[in-house]
PDB file of C-alpha atoms in Angstrom:
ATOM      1  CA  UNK Z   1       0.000   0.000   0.000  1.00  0.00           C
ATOM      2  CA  UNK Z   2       1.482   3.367  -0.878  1.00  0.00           C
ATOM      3  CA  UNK Z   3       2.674   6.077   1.580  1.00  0.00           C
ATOM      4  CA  UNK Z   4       2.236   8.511  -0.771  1.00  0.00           C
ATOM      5  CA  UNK Z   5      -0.044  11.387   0.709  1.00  0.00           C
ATOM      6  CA  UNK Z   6      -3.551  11.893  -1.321  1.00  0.00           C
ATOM      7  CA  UNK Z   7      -2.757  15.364  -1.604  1.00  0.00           C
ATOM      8  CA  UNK Z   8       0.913  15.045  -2.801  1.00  0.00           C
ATOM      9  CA  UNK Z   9       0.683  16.735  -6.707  1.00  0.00           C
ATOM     10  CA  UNK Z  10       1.007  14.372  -9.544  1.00  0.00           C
ATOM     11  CA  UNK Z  11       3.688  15.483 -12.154  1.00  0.00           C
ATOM     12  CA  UNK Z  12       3.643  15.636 -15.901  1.00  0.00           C
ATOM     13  CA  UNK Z  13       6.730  15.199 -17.603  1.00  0.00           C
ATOM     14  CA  UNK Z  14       5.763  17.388 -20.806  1.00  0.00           C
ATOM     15  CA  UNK Z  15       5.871  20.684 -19.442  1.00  0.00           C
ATOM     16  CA  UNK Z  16       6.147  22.877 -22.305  1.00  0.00           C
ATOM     17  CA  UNK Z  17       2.970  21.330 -24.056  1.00  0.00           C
ATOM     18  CA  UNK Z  18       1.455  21.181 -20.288  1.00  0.00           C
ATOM     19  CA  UNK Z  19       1.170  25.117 -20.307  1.00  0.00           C
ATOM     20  CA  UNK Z  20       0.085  25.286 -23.986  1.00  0.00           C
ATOM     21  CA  UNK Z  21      -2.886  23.222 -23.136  1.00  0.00           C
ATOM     22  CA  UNK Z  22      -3.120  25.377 -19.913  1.00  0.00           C
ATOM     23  CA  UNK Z  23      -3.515  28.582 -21.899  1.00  0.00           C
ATOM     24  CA  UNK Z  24      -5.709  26.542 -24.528  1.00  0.00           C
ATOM     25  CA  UNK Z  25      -8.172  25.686 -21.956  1.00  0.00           C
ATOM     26  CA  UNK Z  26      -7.979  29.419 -20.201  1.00  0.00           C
ATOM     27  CA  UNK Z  27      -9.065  30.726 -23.999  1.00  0.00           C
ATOM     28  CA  UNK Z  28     -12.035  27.964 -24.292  1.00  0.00           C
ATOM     29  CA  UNK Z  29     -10.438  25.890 -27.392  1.00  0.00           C
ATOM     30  CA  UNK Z  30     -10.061  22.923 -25.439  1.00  0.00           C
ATOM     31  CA  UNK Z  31     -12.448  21.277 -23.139  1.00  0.00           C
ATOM     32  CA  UNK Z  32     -11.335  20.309 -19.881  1.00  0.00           C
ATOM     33  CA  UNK Z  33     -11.781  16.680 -20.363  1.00  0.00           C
ATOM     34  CA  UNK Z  34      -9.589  17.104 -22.904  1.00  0.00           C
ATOM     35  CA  UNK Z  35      -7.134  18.506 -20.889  1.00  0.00           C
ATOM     36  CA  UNK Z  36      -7.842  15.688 -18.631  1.00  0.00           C
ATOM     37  CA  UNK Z  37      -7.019  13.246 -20.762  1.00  0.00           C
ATOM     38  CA  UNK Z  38      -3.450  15.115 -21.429  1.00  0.00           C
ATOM     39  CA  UNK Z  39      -2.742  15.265 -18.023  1.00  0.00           C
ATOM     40  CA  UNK Z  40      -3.347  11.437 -18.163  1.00  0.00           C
ATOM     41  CA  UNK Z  41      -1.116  10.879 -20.684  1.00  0.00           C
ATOM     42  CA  UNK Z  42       2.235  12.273 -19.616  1.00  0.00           C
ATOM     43  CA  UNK Z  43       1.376  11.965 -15.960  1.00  0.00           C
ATOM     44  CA  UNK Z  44       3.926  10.396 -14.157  1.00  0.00           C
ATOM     45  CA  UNK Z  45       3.531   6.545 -12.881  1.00  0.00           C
ATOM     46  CA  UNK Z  46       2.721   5.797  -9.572  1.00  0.00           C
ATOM     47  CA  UNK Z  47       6.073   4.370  -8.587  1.00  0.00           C
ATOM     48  CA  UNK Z  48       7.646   6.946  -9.981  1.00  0.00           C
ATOM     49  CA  UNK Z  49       5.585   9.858  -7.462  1.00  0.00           C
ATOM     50  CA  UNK Z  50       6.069   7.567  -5.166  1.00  0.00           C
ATOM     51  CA  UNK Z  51      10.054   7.212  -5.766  1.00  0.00           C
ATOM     52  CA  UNK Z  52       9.778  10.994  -5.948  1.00  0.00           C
ATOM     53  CA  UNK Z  53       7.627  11.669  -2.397  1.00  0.00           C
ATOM     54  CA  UNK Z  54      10.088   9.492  -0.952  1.00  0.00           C
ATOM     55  CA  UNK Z  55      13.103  11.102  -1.777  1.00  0.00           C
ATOM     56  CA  UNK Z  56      11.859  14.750  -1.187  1.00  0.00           C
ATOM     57  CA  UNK Z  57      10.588  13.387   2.605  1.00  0.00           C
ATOM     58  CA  UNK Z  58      14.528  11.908   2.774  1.00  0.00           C
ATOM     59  CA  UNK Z  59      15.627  15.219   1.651  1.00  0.00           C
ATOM     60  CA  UNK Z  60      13.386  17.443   3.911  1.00  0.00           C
ATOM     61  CA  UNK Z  61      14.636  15.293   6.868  1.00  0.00           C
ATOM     62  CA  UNK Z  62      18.340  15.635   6.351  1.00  0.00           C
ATOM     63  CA  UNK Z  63      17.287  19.271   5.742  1.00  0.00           C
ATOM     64  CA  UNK Z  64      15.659  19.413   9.186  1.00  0.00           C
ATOM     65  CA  UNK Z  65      19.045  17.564  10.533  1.00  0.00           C
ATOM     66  CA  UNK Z  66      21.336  19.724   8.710  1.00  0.00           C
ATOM     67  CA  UNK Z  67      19.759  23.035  10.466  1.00  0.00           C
ATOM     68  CA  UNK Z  68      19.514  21.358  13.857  1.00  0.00           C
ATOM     69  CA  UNK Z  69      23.330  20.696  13.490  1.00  0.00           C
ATOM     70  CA  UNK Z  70      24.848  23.714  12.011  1.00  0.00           C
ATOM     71  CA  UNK Z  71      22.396  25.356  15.040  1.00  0.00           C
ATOM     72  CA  UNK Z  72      24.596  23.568  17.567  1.00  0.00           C
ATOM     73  CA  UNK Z  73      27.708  24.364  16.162  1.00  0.00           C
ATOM     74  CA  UNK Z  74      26.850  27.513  15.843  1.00  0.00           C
ATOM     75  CA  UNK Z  75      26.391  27.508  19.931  1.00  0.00           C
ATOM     76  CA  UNK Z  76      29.219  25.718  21.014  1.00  0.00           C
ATOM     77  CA  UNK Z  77      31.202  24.370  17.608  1.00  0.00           C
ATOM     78  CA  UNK Z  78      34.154  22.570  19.351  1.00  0.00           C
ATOM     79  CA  UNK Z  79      31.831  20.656  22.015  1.00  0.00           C
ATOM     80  CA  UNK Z  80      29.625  20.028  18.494  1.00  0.00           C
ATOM     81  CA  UNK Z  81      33.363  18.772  16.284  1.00  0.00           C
ATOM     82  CA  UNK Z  82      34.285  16.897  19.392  1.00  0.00           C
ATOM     83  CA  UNK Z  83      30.865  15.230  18.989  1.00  0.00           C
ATOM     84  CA  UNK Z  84      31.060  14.266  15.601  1.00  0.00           C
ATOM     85  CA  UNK Z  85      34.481  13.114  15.836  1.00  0.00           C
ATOM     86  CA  UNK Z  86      33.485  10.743  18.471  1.00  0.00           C
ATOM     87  CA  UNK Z  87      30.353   9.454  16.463  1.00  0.00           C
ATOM     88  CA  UNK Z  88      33.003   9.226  13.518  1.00  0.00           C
ATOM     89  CA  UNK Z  89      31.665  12.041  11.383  1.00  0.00           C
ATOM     90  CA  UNK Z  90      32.990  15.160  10.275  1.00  0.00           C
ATOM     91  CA  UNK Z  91      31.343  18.876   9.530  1.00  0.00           C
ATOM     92  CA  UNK Z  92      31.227  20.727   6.605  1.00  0.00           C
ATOM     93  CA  UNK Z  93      34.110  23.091   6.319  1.00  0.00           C
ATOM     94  CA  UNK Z  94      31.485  25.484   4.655  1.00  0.00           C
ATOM     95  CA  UNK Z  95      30.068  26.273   8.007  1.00  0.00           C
ATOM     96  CA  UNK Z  96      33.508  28.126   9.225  1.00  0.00           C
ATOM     97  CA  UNK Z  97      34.616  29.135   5.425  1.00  0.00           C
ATOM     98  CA  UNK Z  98      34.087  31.771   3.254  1.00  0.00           C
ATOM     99  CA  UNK Z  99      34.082  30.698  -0.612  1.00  0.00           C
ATOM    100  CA  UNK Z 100      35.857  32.886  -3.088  1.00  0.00           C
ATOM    101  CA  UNK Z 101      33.605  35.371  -4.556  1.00  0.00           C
ATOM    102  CA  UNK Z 102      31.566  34.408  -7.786  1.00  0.00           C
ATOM    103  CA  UNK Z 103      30.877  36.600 -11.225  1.00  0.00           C
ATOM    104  CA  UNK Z 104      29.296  39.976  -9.981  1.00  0.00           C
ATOM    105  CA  UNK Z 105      29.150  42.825  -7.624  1.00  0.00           C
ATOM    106  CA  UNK Z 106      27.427  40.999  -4.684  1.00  0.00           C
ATOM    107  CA  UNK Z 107      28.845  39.533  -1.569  1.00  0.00           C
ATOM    108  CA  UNK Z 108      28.595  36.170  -0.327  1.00  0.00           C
ATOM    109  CA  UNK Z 109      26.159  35.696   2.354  1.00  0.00           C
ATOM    110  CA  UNK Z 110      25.575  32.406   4.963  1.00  0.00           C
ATOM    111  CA  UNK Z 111      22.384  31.203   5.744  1.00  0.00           C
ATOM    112  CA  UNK Z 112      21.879  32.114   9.415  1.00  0.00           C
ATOM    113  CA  UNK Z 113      19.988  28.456   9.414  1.00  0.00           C
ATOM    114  CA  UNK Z 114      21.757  26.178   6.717  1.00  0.00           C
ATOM    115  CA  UNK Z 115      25.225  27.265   7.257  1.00  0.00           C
ATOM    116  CA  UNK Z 116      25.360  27.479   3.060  1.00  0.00           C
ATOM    117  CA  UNK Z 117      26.630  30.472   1.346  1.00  0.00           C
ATOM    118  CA  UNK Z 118      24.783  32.225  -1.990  1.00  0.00           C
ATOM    119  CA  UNK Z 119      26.346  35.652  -3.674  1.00  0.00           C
ATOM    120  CA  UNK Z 120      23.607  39.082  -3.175  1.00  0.00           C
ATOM    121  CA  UNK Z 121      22.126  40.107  -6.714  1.00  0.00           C
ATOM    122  CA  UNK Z 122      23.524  43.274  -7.305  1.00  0.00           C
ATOM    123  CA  UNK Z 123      23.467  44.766 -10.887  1.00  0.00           C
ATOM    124  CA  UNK Z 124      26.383  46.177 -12.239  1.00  0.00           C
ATOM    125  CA  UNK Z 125      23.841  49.488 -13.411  1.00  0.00           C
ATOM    126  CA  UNK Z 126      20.530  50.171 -12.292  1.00  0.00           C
ATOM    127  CA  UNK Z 127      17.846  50.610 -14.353  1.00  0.00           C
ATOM    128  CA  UNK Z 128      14.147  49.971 -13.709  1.00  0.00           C
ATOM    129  CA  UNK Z 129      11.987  47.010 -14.446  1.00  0.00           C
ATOM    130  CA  UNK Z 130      10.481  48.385 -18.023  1.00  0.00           C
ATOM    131  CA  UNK Z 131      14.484  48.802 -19.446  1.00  0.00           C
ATOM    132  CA  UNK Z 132      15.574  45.435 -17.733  1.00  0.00           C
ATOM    133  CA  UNK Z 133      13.486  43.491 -19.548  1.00  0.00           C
ATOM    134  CA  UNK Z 134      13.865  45.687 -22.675  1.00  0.00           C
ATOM    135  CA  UNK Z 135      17.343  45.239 -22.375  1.00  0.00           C
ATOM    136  CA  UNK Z 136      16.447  41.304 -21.820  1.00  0.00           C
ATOM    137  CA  UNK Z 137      14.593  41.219 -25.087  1.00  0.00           C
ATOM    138  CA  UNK Z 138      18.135  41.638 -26.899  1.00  0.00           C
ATOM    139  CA  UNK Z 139      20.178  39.952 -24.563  1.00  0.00           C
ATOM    140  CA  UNK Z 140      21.857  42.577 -22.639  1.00  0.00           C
ATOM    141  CA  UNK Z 141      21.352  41.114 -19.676  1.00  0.00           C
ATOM    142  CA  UNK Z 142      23.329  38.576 -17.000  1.00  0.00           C
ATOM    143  CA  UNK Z 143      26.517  38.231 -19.296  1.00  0.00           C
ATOM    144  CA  UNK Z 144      28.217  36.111 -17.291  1.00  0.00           C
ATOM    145  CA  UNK Z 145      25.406  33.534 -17.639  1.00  0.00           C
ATOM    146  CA  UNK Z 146      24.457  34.680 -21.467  1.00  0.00           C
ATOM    147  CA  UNK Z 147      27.791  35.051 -22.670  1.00  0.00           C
ATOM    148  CA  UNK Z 148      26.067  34.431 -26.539  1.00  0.00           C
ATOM    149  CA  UNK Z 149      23.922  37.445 -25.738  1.00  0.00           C
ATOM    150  CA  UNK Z 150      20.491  35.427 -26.924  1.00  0.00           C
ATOM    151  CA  UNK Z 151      16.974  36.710 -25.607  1.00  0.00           C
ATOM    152  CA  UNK Z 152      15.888  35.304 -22.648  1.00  0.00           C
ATOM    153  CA  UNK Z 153      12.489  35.215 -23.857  1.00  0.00           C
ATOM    154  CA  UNK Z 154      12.988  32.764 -26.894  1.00  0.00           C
ATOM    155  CA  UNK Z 155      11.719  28.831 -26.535  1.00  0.00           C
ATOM    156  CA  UNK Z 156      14.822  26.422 -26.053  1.00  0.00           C
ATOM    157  CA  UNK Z 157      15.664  24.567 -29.088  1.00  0.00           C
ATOM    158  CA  UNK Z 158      15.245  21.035 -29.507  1.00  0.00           C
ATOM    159  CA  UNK Z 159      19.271  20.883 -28.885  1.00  0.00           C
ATOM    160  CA  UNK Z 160      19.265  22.570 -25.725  1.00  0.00           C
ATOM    161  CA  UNK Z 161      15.761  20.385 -24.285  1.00  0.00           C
ATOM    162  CA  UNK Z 162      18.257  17.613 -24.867  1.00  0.00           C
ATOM    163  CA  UNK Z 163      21.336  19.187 -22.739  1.00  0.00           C
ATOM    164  CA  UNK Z 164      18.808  20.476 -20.311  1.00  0.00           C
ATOM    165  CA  UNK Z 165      17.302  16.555 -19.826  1.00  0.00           C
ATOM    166  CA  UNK Z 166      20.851  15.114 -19.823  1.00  0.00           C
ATOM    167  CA  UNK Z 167      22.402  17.976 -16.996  1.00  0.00           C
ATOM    168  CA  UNK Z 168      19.106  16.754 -15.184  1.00  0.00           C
ATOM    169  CA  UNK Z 169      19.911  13.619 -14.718  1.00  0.00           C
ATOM    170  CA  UNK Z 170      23.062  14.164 -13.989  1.00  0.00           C
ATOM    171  CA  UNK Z 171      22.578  16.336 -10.978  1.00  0.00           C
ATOM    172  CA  UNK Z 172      20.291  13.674 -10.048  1.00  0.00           C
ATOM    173  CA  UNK Z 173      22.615  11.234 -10.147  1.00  0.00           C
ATOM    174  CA  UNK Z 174      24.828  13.455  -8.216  1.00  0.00           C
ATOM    175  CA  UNK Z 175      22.302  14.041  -5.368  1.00  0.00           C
ATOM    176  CA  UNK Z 176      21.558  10.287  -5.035  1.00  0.00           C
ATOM    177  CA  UNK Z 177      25.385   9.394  -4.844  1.00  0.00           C
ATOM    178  CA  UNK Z 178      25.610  12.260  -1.731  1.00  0.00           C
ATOM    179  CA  UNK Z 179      22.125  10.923  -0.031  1.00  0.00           C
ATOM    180  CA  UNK Z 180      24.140   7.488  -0.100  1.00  0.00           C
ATOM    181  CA  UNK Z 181      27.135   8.784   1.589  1.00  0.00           C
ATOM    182  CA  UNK Z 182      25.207  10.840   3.917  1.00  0.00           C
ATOM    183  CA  UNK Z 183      23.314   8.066   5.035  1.00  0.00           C
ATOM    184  CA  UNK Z 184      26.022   5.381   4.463  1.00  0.00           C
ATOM    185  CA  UNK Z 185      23.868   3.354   2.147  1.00  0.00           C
ATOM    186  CA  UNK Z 186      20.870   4.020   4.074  1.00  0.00           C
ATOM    187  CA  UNK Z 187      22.876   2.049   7.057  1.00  0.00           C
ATOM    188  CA  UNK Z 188      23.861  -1.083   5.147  1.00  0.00           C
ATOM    189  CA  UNK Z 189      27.870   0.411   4.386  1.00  0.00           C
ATOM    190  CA  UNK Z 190      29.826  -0.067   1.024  1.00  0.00           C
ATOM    191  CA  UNK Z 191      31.397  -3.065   1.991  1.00  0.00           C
ATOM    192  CA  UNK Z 192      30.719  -6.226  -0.460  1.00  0.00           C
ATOM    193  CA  UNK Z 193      29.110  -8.962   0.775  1.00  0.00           C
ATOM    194  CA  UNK Z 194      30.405 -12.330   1.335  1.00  0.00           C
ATOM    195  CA  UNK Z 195      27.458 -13.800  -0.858  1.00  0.00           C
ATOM    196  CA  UNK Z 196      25.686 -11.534  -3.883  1.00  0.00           C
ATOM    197  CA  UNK Z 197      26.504  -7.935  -4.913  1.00  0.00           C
ATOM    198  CA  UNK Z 198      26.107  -4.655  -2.658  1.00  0.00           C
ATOM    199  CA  UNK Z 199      22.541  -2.789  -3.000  1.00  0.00           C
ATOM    200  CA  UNK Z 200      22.468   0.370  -3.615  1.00  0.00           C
ATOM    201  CA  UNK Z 201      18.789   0.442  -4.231  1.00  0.00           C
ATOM    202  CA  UNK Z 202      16.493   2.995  -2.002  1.00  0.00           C
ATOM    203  CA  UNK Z 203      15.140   1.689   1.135  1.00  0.00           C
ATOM    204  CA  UNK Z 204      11.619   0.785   1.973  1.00  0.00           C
ATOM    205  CA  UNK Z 205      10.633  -1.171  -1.155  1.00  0.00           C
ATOM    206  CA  UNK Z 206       8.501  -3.744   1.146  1.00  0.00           C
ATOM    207  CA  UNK Z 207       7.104  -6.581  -0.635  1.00  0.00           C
ATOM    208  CA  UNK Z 208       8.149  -6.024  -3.656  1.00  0.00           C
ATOM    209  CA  UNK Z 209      10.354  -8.449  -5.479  1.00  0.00           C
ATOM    210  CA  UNK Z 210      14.102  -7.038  -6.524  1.00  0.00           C
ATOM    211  CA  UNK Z 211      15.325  -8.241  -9.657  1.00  0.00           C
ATOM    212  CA  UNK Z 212      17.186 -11.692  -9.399  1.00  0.00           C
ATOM    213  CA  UNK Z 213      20.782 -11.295  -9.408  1.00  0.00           C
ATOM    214  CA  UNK Z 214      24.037 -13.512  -9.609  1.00  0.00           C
ATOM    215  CA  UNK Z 215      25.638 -14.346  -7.222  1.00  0.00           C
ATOM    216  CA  UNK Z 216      29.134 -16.168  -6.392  1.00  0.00           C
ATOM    217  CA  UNK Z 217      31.251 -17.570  -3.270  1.00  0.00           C
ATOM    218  CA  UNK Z 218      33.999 -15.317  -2.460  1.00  0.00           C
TER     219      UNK Z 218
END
């Protein structure tokens, strides 16, 4: 039986056509079954919102942790290190270090709860809302990100859907390898077994049957 809260959103993975059916329906000149049945469509499975509830509640819990901790070290941070050194675990050097400033005018800043660091927008010139997004129109905006100088109003091309999809996944493969060393395999360690192959799988799968793998004597 699944977890999964009844009022946790359902996701659909075509976005872009998601909003033009959005705006269709908003202008009458599609029915709302019909956008129904789109929704339907590209929704996402219910393994996969489930996969995805259960890694945002992961993620809002080492959240929660994270603040609780950098809160005590921020109280008393060598009884806190001596703490973690005993329990075998380190803190973030982040916490007591100032990063090298970024591209831009702005300071760095440290989250007075998190203990992370993110740069102040500051514009190099001012100029009000109308010209900024004039200026936006032709690309005269945010260099350092827009070194090509395109308008930031345009549609992505098919090209750059594809490099968008592919970073995606990649930073999702990069927050599932940390969540696994945070939580040292969700307890079970990286050591191999004597019999079958380590699981790296997420936690909580219940009755449901794993895949059958091979196994050999070491």
């Amino acid at each position: 039986m699944s977890k999964v809260p009844e009022n946790y959103e359902w996701e659909i993975h075509n976005l872009f056509t998601y909003e033009k059916r959005k705006r269709q329906l908003a202008a009458g000149e599609i029915t709302q079954v019909q956008f129904e049945e789109f929704c339907m469509q590209y929704r996402e499975t219910a393994e996969q919102r489930e996969d995805r509830w259960r890694r945002d509640h992961i993620m809002a819990e080492l959240a929660t942790e994270n603040a609780k901790n950098y809160r005590s070290f921020k109280e008393n941070g060598r009884e806190f290190a001596k703490k973690m050194a005993d329990m075998g675990r380190g803190i973030s050097k982040w916490w007591y270090t100032r990063p090298k400033k970024g591209a831009g005018k702005g300071k760095m800043v440290q989250n007075k709860i998190t203990g992370s660091w993110q740069q102040e927008y500051k514009p190099n010139t001012s100029m009000n809302m109308k010209a900024w997004l004039a200026a936006a129109d032709q690309g005269k905006v945010m260099p350092h990100m827009n070194p090509k100088g395109l308008p930031l109003n345009r549609q992505p091309t098919e090209e750059e859907k594809g490099i968008s999809t592919e970073m995606k996944k990649k930073r999702q493969s990069k927050v599932w390898d940390w969540l696994l060393n945070e939580t040292d395999n969700f307890g079970r360690g990286f050591t191999d077994p004597k019999w079958g192959k380590l699981y790296k799988g997420r936690p909580g799968a219940g009755g449901r049957q794993r895949k059958a793998g091979q196994y050999t004597v070491k």
